[in-house]
PDB file of C-alpha atoms in Angstrom:
ATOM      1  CA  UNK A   1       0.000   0.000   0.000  1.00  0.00           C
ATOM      2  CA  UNK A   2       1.161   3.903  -0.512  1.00  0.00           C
ATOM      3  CA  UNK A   3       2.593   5.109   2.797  1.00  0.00           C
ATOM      4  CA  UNK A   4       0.095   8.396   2.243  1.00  0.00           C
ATOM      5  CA  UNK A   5      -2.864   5.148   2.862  1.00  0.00           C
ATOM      6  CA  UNK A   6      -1.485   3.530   5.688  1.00  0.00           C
ATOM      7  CA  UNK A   7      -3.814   3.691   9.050  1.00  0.00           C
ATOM      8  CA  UNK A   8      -2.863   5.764  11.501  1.00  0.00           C
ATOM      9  CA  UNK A   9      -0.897   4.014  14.227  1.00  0.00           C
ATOM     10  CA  UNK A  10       0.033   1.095  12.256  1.00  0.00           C
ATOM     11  CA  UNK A  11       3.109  -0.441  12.082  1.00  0.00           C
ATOM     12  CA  UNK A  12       4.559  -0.814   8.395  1.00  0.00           C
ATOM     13  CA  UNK A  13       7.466  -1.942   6.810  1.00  0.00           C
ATOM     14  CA  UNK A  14       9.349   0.151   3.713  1.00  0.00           C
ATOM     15  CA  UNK A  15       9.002  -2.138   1.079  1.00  0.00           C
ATOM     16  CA  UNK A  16       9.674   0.461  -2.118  1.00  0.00           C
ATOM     17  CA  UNK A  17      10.785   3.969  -2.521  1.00  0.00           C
ATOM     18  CA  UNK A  18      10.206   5.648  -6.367  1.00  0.00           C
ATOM     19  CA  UNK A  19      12.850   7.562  -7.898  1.00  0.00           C
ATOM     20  CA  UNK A  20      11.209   9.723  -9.057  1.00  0.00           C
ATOM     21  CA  UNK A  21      12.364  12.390  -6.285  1.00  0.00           C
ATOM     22  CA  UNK A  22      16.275  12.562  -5.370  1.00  0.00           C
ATOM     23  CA  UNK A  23      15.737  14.327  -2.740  1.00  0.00           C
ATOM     24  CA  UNK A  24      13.468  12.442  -0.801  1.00  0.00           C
ATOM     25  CA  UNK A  25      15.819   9.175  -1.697  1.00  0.00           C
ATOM     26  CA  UNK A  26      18.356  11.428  -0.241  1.00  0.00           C
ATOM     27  CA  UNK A  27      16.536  12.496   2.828  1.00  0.00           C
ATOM     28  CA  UNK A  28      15.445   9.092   3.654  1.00  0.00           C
ATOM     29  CA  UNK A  29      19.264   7.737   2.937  1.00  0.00           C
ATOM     30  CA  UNK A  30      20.561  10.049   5.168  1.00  0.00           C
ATOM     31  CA  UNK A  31      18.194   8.920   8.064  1.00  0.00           C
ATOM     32  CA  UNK A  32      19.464   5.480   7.667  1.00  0.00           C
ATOM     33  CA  UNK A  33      15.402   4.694   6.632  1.00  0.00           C
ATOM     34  CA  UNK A  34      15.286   1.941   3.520  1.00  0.00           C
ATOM     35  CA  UNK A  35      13.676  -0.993   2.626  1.00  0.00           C
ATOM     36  CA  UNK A  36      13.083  -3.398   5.592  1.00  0.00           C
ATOM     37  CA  UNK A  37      12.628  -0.118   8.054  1.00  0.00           C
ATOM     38  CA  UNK A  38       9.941  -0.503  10.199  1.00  0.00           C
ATOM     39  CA  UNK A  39       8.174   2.793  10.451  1.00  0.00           C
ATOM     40  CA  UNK A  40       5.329   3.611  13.043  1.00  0.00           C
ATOM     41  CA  UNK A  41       2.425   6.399  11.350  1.00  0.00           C
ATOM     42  CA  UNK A  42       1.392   8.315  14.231  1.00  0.00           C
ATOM     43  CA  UNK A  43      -2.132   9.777  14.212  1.00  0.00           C
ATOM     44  CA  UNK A  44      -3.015  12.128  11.867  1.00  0.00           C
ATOM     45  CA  UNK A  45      -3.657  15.465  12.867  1.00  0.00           C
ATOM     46  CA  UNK A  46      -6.849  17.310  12.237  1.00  0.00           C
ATOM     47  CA  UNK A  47      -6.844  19.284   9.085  1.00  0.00           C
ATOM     48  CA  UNK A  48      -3.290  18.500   7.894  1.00  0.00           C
ATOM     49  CA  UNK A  49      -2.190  16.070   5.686  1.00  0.00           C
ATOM     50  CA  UNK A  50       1.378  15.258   6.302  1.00  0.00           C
ATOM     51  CA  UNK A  51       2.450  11.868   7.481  1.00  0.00           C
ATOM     52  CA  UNK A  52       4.172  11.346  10.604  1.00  0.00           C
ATOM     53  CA  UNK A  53       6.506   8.172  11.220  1.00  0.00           C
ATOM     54  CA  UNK A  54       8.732   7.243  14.309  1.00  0.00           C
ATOM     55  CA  UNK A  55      11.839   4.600  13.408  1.00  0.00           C
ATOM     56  CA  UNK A  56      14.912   4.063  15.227  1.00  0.00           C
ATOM     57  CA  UNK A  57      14.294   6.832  17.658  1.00  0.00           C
ATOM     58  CA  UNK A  58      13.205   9.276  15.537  1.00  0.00           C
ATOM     59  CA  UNK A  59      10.431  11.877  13.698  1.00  0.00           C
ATOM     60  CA  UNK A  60      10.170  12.259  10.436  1.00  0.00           C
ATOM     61  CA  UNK A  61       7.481  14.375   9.053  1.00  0.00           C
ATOM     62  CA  UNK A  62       6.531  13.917   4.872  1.00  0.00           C
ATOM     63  CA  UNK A  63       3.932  15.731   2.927  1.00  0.00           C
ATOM     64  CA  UNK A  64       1.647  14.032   1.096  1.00  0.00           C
ATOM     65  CA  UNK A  65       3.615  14.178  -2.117  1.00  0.00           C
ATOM     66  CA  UNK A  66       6.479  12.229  -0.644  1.00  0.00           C
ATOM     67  CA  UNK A  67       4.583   9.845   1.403  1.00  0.00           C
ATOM     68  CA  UNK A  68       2.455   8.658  -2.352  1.00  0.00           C
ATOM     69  CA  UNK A  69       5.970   7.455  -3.467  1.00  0.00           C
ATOM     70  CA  UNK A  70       6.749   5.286  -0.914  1.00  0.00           C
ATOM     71  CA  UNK A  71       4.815   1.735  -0.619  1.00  0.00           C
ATOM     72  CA  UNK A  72       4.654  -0.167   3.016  1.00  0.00           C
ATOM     73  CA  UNK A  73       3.448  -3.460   3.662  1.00  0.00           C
ATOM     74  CA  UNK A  74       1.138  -4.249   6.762  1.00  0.00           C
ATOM     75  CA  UNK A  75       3.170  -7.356   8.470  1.00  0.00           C
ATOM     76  CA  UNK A  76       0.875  -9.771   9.449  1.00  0.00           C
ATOM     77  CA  UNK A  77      -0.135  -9.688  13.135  1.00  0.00           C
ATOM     78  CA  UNK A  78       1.715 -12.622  15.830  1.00  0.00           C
ATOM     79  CA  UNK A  79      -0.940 -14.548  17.613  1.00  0.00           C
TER      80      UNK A  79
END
């Protein structure tokens, strides 16, 4: 699924980044976030519509734009 459709408070795993934006692969490089990261969405604020994730200890904030070019996978929950 898109990152931008993930449910607030899920867990996810980075599964694919597009190219399409350099700097974002940059960004996310840089914040040692790539595939196999498991990111945490936080809630989504009221009347906003960036995308908060927590990994590793820290906050990353993406607009909307960003968060469309990144697909996450829901891992299935233990029982």
């Amino acid at each position: 699924i898109l990152l931008s459709d993930a449910p607030a408070g899920s867990k996810v795993v980075l599964e694919q980044i597009s190219d399409e934006d350099p700097i974002l692969l940059q960004e996310l490089a840089d914040r040692d976030c790539g595939i196999g990261t498991v990111l945490e969405v936080a809630p989504r604020e009221q009347f906003t519509t960036a995308t908060t994730l927590s990994f590793q200890g820290r906050v990353l904030v993406l607009g909307p734009d960003a968060a469309a070019l990144i697909r996450v996978s829901v891992p299935p929950i233990a029982s």
